[in-house]
Structures are given as C-alpha cells and as structure tokens.
Tab-separated table of N, CA and C in Angstrom:
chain	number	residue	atom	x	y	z
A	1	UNK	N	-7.920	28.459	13.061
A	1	UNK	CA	-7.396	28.834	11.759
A	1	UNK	C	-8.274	29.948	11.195
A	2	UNK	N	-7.874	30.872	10.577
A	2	UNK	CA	-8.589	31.825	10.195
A	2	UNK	C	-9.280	31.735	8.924
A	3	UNK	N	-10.175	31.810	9.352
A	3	UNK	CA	-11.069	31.586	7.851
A	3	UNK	C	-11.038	32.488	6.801
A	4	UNK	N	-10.218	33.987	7.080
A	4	UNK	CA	-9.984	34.691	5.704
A	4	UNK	C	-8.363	34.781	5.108
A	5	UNK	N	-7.840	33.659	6.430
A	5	UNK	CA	-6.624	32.942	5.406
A	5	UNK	C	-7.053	32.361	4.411
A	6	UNK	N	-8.117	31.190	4.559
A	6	UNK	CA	-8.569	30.098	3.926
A	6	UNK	C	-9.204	30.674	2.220
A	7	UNK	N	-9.893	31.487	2.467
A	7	UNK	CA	-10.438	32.436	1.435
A	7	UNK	C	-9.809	33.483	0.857
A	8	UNK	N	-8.588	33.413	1.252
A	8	UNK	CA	-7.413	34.312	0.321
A	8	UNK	C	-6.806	33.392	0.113
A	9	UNK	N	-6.587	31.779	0.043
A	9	UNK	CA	-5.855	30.647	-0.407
A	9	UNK	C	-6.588	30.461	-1.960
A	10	UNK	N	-8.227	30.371	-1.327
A	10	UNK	CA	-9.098	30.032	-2.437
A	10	UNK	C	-9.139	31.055	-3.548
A	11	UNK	N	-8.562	32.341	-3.394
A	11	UNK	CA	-8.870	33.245	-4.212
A	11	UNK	C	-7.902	33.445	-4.697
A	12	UNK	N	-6.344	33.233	-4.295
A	12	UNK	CA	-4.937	33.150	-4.833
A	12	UNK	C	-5.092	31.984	-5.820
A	13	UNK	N	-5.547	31.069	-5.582
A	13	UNK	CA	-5.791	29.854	-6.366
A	13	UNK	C	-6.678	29.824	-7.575
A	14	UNK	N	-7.735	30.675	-7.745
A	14	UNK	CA	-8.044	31.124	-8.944
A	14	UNK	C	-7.488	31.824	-9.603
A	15	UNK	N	-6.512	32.778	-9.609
A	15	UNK	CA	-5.992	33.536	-10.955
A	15	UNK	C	-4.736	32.816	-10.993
A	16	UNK	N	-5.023	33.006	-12.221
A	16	UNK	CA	-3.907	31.682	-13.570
A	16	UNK	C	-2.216	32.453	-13.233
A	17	UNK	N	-1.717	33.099	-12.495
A	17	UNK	CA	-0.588	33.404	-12.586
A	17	UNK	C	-0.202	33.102	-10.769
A	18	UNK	N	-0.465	32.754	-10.169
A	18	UNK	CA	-0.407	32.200	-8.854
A	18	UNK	C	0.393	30.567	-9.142
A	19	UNK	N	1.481	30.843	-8.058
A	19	UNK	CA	2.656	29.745	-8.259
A	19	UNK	C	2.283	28.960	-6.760
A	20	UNK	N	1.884	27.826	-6.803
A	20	UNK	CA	1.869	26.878	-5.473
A	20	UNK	C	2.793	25.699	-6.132
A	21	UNK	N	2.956	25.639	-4.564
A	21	UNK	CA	3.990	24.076	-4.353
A	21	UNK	C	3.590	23.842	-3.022
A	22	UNK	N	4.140	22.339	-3.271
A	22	UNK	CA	3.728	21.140	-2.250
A	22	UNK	C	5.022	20.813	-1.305
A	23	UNK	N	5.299	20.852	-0.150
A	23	UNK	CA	6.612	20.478	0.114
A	23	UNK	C	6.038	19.118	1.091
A	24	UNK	N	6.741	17.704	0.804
A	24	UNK	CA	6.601	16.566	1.913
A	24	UNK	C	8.094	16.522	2.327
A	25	UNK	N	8.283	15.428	2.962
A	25	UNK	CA	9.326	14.606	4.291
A	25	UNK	C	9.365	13.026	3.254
A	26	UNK	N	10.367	13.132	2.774
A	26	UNK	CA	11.148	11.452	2.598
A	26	UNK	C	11.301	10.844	3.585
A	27	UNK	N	11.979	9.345	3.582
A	27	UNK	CA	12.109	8.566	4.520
A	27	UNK	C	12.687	8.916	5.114
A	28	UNK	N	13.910	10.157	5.279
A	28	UNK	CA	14.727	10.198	6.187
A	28	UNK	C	14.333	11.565	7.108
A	29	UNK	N	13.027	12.271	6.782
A	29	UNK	CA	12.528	13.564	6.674
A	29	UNK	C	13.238	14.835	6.231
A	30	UNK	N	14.034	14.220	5.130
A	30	UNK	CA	14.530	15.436	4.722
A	30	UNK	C	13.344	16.484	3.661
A	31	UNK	N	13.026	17.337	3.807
A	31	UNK	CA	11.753	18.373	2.763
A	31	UNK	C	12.205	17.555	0.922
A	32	UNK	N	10.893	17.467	0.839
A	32	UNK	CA	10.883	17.329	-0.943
A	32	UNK	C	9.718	18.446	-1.147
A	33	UNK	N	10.281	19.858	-1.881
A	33	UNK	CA	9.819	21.004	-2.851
A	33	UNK	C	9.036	20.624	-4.326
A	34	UNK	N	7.941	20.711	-4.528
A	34	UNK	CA	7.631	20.342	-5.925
A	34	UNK	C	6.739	21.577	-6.323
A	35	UNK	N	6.336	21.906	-7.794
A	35	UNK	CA	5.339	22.994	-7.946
A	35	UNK	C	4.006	21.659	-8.292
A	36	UNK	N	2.958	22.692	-7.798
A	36	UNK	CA	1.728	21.601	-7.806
A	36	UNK	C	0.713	22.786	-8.802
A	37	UNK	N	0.638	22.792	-9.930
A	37	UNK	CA	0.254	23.092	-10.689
A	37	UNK	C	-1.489	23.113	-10.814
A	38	UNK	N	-2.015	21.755	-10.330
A	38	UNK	CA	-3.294	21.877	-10.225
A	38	UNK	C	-3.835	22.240	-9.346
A	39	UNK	N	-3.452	22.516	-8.241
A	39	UNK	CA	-3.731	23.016	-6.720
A	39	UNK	C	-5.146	23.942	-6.775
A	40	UNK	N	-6.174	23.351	-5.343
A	40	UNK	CA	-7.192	24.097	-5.881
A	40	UNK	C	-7.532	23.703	-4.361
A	41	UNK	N	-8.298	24.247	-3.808
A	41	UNK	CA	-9.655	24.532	-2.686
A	41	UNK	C	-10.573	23.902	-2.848
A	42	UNK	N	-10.897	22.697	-2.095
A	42	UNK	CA	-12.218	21.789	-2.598
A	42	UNK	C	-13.500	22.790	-1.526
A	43	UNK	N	-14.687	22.393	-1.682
A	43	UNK	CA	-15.820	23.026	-1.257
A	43	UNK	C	-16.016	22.710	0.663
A	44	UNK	N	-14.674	21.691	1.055
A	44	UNK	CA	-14.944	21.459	2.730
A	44	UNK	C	-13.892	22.110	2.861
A	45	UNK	N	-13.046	22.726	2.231
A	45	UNK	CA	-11.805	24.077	2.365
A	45	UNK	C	-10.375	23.145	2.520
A	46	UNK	N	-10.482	21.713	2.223
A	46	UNK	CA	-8.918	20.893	2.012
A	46	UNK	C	-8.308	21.137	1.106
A	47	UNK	N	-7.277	21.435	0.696
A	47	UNK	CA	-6.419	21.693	-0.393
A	47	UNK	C	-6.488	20.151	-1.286
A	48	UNK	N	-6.619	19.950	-2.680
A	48	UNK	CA	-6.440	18.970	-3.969
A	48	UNK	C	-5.525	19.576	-4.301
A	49	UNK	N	-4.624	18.588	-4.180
A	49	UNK	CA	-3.303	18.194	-4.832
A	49	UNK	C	-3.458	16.997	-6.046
A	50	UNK	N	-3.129	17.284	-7.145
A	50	UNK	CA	-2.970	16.341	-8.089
A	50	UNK	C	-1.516	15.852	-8.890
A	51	UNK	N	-1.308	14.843	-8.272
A	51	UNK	CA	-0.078	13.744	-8.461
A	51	UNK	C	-0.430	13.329	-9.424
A	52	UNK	N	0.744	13.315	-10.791
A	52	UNK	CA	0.521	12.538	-11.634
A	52	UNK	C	1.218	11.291	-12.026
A	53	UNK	N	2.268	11.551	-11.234
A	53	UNK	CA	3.386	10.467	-11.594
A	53	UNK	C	3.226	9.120	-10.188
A	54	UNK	N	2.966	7.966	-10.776
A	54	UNK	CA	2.951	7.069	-9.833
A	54	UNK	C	3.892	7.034	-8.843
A	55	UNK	N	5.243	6.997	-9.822
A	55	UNK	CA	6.423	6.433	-8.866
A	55	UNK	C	7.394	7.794	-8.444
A	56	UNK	N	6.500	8.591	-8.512
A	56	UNK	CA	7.165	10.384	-7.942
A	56	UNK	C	7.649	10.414	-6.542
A	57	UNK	N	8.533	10.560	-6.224
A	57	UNK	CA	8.904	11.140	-4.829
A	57	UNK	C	8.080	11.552	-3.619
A	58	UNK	N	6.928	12.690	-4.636
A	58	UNK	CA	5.837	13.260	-4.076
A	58	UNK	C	5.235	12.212	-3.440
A	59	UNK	N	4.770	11.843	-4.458
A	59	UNK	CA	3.297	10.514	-4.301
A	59	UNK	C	3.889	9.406	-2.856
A	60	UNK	N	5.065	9.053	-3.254
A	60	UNK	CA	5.712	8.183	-2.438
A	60	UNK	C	5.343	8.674	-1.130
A	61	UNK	N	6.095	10.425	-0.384
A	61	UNK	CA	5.908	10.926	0.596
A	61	UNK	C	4.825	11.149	0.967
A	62	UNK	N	3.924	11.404	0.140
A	62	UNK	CA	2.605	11.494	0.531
A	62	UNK	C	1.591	10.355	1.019
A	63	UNK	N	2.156	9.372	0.458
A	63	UNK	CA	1.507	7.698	1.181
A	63	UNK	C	2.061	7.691	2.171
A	64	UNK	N	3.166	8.036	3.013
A	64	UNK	CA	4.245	7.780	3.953
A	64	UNK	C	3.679	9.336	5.195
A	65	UNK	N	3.077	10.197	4.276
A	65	UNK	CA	2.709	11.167	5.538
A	65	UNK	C	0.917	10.956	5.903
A	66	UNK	N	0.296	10.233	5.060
A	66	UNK	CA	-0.673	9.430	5.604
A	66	UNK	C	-0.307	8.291	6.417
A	67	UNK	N	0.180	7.283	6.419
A	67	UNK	CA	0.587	6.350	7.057
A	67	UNK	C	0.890	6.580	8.438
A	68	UNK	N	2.175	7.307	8.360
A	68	UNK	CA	2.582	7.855	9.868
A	68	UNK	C	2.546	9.067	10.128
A	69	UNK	N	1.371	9.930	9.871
A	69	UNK	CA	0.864	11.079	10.216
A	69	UNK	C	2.069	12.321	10.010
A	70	UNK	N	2.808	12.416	8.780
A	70	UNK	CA	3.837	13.100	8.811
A	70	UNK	C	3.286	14.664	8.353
A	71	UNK	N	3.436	15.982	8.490
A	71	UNK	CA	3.181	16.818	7.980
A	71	UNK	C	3.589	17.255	6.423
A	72	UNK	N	2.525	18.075	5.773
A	72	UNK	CA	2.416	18.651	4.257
A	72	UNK	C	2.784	19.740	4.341
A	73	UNK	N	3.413	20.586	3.731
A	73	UNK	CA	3.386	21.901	3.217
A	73	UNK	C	2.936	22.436	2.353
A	74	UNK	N	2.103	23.283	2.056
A	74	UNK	CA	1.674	24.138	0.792
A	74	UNK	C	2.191	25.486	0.726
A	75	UNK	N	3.026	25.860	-0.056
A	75	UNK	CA	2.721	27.573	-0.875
A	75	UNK	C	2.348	27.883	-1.499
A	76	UNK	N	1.397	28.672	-1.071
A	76	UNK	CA	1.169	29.739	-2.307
A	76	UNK	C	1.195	31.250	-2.318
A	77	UNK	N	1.933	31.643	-3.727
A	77	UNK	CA	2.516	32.630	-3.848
A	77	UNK	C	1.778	33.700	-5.253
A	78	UNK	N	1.174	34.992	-5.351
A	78	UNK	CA	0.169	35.124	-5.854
A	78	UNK	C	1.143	36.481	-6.947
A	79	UNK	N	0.339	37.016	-8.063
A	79	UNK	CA	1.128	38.439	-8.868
A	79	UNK	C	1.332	38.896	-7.946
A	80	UNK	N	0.511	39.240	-6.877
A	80	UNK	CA	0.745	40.900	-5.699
A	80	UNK	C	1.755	40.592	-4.485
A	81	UNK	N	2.679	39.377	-4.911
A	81	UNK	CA	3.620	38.912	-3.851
A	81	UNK	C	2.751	38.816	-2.573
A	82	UNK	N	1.759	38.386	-2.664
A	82	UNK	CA	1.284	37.868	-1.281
A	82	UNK	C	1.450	36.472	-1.353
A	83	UNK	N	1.983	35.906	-0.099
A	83	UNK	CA	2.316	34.629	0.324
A	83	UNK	C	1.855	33.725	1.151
A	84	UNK	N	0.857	32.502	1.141
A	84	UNK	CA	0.606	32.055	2.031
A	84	UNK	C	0.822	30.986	2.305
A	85	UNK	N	1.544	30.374	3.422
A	85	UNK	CA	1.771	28.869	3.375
A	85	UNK	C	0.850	28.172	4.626
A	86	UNK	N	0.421	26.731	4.061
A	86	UNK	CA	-0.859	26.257	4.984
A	86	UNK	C	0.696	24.387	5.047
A	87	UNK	N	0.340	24.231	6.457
A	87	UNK	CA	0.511	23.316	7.386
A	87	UNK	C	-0.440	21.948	7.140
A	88	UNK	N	-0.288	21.313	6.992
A	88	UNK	CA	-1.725	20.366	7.219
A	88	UNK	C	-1.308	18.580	7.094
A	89	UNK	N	-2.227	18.098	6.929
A	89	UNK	CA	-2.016	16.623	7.035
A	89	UNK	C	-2.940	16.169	5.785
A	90	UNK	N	-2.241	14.688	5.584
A	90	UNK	CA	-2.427	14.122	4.682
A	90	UNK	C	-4.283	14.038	4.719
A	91	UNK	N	-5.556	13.778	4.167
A	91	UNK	CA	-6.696	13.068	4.749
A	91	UNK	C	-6.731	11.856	4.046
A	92	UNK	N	-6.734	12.068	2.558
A	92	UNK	CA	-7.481	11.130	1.930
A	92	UNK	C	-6.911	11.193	0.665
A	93	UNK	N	-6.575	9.864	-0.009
A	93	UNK	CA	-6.120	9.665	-1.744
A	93	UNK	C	-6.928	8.718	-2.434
A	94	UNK	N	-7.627	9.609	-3.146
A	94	UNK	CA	-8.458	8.944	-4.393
A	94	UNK	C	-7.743	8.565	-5.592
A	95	UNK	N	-7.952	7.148	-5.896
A	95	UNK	CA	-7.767	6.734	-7.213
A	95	UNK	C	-8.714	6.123	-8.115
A	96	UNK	N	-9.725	6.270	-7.574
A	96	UNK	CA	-10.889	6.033	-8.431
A	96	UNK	C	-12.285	6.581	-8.254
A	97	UNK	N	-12.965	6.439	-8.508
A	97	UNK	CA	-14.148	7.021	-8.195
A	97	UNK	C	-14.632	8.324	-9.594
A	98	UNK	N	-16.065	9.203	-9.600
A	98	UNK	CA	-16.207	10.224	-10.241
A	98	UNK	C	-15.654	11.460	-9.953
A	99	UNK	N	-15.062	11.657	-8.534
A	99	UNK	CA	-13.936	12.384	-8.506
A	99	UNK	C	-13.021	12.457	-9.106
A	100	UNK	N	-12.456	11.639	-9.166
A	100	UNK	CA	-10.941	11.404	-9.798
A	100	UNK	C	-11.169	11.174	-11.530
A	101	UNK	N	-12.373	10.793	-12.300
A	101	UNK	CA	-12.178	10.792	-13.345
A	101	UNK	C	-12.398	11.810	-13.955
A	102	UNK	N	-13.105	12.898	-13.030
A	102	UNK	CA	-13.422	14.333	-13.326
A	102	UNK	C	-11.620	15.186	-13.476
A	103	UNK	N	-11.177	14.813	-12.534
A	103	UNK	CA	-9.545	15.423	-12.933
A	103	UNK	C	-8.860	14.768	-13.523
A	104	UNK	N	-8.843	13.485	-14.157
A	104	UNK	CA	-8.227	12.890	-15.010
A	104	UNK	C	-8.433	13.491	-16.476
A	105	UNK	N	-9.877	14.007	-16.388
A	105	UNK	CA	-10.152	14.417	-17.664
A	105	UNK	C	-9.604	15.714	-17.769
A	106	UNK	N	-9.704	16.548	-16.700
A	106	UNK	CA	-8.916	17.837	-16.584
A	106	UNK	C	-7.670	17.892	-17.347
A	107	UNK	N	-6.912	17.192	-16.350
A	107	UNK	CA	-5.243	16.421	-16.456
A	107	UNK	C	-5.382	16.510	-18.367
A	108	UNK	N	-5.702	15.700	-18.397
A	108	UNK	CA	-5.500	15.417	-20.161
A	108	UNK	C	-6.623	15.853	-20.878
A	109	UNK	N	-7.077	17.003	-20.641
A	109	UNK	CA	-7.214	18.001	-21.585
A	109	UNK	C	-6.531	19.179	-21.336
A	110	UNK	N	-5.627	19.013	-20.032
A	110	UNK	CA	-4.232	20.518	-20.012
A	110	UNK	C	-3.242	19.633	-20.881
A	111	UNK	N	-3.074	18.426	-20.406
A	111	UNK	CA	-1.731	18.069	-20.554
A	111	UNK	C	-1.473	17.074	-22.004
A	112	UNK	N	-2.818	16.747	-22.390
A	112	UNK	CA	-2.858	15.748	-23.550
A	112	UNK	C	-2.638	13.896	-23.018
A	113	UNK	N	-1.492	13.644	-23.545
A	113	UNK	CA	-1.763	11.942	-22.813
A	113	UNK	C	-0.394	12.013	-21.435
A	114	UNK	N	-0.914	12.360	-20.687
A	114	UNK	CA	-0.879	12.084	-19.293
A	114	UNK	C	-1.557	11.375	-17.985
A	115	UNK	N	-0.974	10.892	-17.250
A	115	UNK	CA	-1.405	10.371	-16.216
A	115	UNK	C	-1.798	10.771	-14.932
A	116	UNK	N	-2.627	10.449	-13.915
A	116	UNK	CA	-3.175	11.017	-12.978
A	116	UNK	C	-3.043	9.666	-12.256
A	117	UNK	N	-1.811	9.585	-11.178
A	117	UNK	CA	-1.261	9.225	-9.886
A	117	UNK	C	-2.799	8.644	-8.682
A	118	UNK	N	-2.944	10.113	-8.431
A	118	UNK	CA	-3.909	10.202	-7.193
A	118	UNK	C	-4.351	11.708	-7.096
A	119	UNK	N	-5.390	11.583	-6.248
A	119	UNK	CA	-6.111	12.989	-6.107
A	119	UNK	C	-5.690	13.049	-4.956
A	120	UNK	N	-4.818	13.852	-4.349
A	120	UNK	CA	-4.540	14.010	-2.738
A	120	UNK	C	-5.538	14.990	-1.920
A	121	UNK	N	-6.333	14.726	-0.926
A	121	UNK	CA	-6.823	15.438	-0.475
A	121	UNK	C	-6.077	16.028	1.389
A	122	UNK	N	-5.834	17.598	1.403
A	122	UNK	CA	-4.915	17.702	2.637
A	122	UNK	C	-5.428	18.779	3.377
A	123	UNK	N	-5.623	17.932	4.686
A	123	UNK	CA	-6.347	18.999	5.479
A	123	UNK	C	-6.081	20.014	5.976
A	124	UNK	N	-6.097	21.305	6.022
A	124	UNK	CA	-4.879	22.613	6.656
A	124	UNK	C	-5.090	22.454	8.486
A	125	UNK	N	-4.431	22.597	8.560
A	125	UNK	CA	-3.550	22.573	10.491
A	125	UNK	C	-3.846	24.121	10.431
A	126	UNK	N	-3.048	24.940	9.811
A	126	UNK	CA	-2.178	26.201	9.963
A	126	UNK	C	-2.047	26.743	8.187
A	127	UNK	N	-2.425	28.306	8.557
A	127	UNK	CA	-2.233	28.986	7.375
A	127	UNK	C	-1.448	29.817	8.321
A	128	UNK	N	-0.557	30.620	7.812
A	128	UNK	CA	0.608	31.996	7.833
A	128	UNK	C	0.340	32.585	7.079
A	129	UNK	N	0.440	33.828	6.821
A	129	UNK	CA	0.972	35.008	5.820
A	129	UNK	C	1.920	34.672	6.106
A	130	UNK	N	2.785	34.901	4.739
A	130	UNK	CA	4.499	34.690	4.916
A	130	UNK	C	4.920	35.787	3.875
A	131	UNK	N	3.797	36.699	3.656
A	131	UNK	CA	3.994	38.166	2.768
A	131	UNK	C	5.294	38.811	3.007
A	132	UNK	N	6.250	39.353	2.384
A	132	UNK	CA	7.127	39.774	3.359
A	132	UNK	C	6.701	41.211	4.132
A	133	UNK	N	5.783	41.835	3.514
A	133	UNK	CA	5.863	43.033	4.498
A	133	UNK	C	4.756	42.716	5.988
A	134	UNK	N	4.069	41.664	6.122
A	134	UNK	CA	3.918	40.851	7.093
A	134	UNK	C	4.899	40.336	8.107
A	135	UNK	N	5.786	39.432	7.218
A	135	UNK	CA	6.946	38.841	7.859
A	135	UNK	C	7.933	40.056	8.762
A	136	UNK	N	8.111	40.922	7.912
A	136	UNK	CA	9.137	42.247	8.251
A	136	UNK	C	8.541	42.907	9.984
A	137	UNK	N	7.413	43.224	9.291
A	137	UNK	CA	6.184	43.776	10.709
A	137	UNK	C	6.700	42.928	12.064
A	138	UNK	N	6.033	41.815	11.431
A	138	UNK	CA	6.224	40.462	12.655
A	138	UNK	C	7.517	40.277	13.283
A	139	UNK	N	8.557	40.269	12.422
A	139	UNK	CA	10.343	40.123	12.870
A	139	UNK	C	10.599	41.368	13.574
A	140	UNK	N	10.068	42.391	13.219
A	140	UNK	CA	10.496	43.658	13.689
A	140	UNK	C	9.784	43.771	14.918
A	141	UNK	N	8.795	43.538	16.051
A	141	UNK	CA	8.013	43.510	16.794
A	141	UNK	C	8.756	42.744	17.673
A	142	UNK	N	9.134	41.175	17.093
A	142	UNK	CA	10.052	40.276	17.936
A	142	UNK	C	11.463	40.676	18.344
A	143	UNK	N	12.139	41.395	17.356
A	143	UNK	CA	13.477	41.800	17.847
A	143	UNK	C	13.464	43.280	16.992
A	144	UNK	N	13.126	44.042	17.671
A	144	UNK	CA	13.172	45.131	17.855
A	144	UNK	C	14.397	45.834	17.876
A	145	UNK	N	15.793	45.459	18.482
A	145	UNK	CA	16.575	46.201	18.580
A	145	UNK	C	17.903	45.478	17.196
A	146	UNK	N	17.079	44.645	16.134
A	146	UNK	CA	17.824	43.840	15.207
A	146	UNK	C	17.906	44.814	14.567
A	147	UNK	N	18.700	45.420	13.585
A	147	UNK	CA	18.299	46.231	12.851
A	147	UNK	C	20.213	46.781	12.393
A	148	UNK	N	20.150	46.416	10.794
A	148	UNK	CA	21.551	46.714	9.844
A	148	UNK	C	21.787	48.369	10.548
A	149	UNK	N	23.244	48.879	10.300
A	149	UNK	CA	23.374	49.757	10.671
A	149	UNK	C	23.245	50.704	9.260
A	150	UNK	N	23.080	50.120	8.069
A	150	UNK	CA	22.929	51.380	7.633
A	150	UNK	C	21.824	51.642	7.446
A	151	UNK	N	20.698	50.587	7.975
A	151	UNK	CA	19.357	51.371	8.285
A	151	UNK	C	19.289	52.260	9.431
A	152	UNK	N	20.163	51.888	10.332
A	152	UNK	CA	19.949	52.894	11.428
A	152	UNK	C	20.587	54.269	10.844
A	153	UNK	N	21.281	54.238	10.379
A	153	UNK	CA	21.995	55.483	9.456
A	153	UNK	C	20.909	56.292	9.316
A	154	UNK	N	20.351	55.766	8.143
A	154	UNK	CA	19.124	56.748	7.396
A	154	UNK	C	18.448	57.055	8.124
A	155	UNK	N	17.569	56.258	9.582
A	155	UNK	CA	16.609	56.708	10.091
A	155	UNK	C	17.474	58.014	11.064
A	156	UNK	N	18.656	57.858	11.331
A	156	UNK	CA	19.139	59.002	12.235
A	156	UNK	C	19.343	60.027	11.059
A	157	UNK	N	19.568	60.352	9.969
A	157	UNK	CA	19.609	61.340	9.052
A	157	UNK	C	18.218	61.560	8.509
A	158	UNK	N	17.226	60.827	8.926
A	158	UNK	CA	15.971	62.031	8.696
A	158	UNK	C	15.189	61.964	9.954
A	159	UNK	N	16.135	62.272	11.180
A	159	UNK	CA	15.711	63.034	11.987
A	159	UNK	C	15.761	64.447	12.277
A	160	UNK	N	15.177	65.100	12.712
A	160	UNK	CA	15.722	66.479	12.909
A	160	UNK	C	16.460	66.936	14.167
C-alpha cells in the first residue's frame, strides 16, 4: 500500500470541506453508503470511524464485517476533486475506555446531546486514486481504442 496514498488520506481529512463516507455489506451484501463526518487517521494510519447511532444500519454492518471478515469502504473526496477510496477491514470497536470518552466529548461538543455508538477502528487493505483525471489516464491505457466519436472528431480536426 502506498504510503503517500495514506498521507494524502490524512491530509484530505484535515481540511473542513473534505466529504468522506463509509460504505458496508448488509446481511444480504447488498452496499450500505453513509457520510462519516468524523472520519480521521489515527497515529498507526487505521481510519476512525465514529458511529453514533446504536441501532444504525452502519453499526449493525460493521459488527457483521468484523464477525465474518466482510470488507469496508471509505471515500474520500477533497475541494481539489481529488478522490481517494481505501479498502480495508473491520479491526477493532471501542465502547469504552479514554479513547472513546475523548470522542464522545468531541461528538457533543459538535453535536450538543448526542450519542456515540462505537469508535470503529478500520484497517486499509487498499487505497486507489479514483481522481478522475487518474481514472481517465488509467481507462485510457486499458482500452485504448474506446473512445466517443466525437472525440475522435476533434482530435482529427486539429490535425494538420
């Protein structure tokens, strides 16, 4: 895994206008999409996820992709449209401890009287760029001869 994926996760994740979400697998593995608002880079480079709702969908899938080793999704998506999504597995859910009362206090001093679920901790497998002018590069390399015709248009009209 590349470690200056990992450090453009951590650095997308500090400025306040950066949109992440969490995607898990229900019982039937169909994807559940959520925005994860507190999302942050702990100091061994696992993504914290903070669940607030006990009986959330999330929370549910997320006991269920610890259990039977199901895969996590993360995006994150930054102002400069850079995109990165990380792969990973469930490790560890705190519900008590000075960890967790440290983001509880977080929690409700963003949110006022709210609740704090669990602290999800998720280990990354796999980071991507999923930038699109990454993606474009990459698709275009793989199929090479894909290509709309009225792009081929233009590129034959500024030939000489």
């Amino acid at each position: 895994m590349s470690e200056d994926l990992r450090n453009a996760i951590g650095s997308l994740l500090k400025e306040p206008a950066t949109v992440a979400s969490i995607a898990t697998l229900d019982e039937n593995g169909a994807p559940v999409s959520v925005p994860s608002p507190f999302l942050r880079l702990d100091a061994d480079g696992r993504l914290v996820h903070l669940e607030l709702l006990e009986t959330s969908a999330t929370h549910r899938n997320l006991l269920r992709s610890i259990w039977f080793e199901r895969p996590v999704s993360v995006t994150v998506a930054g102002s400069d449209n850079r995109v990165l999504v990380t792969t990973g597995r469930t490790y560890k859910a705190l519900v008590s401890g000075p960890l967790f009362s440290e983001y509880y206090r977080e929690v409700r001093a963003r949110l006022g009287d709210a609740d704090l679920a669990a602290v999800w901790l998720i280990e990354p497998e796999q980071i991507r760029d999923e930038t699109y002018a990454v993606r474009k590069e990459r698709e275009e390399a793989l199929h090479p001869f894909h290509l709309h015709l009225d792009r081929l248009a233009v590129r034959h009209a500024d030939t000489p």
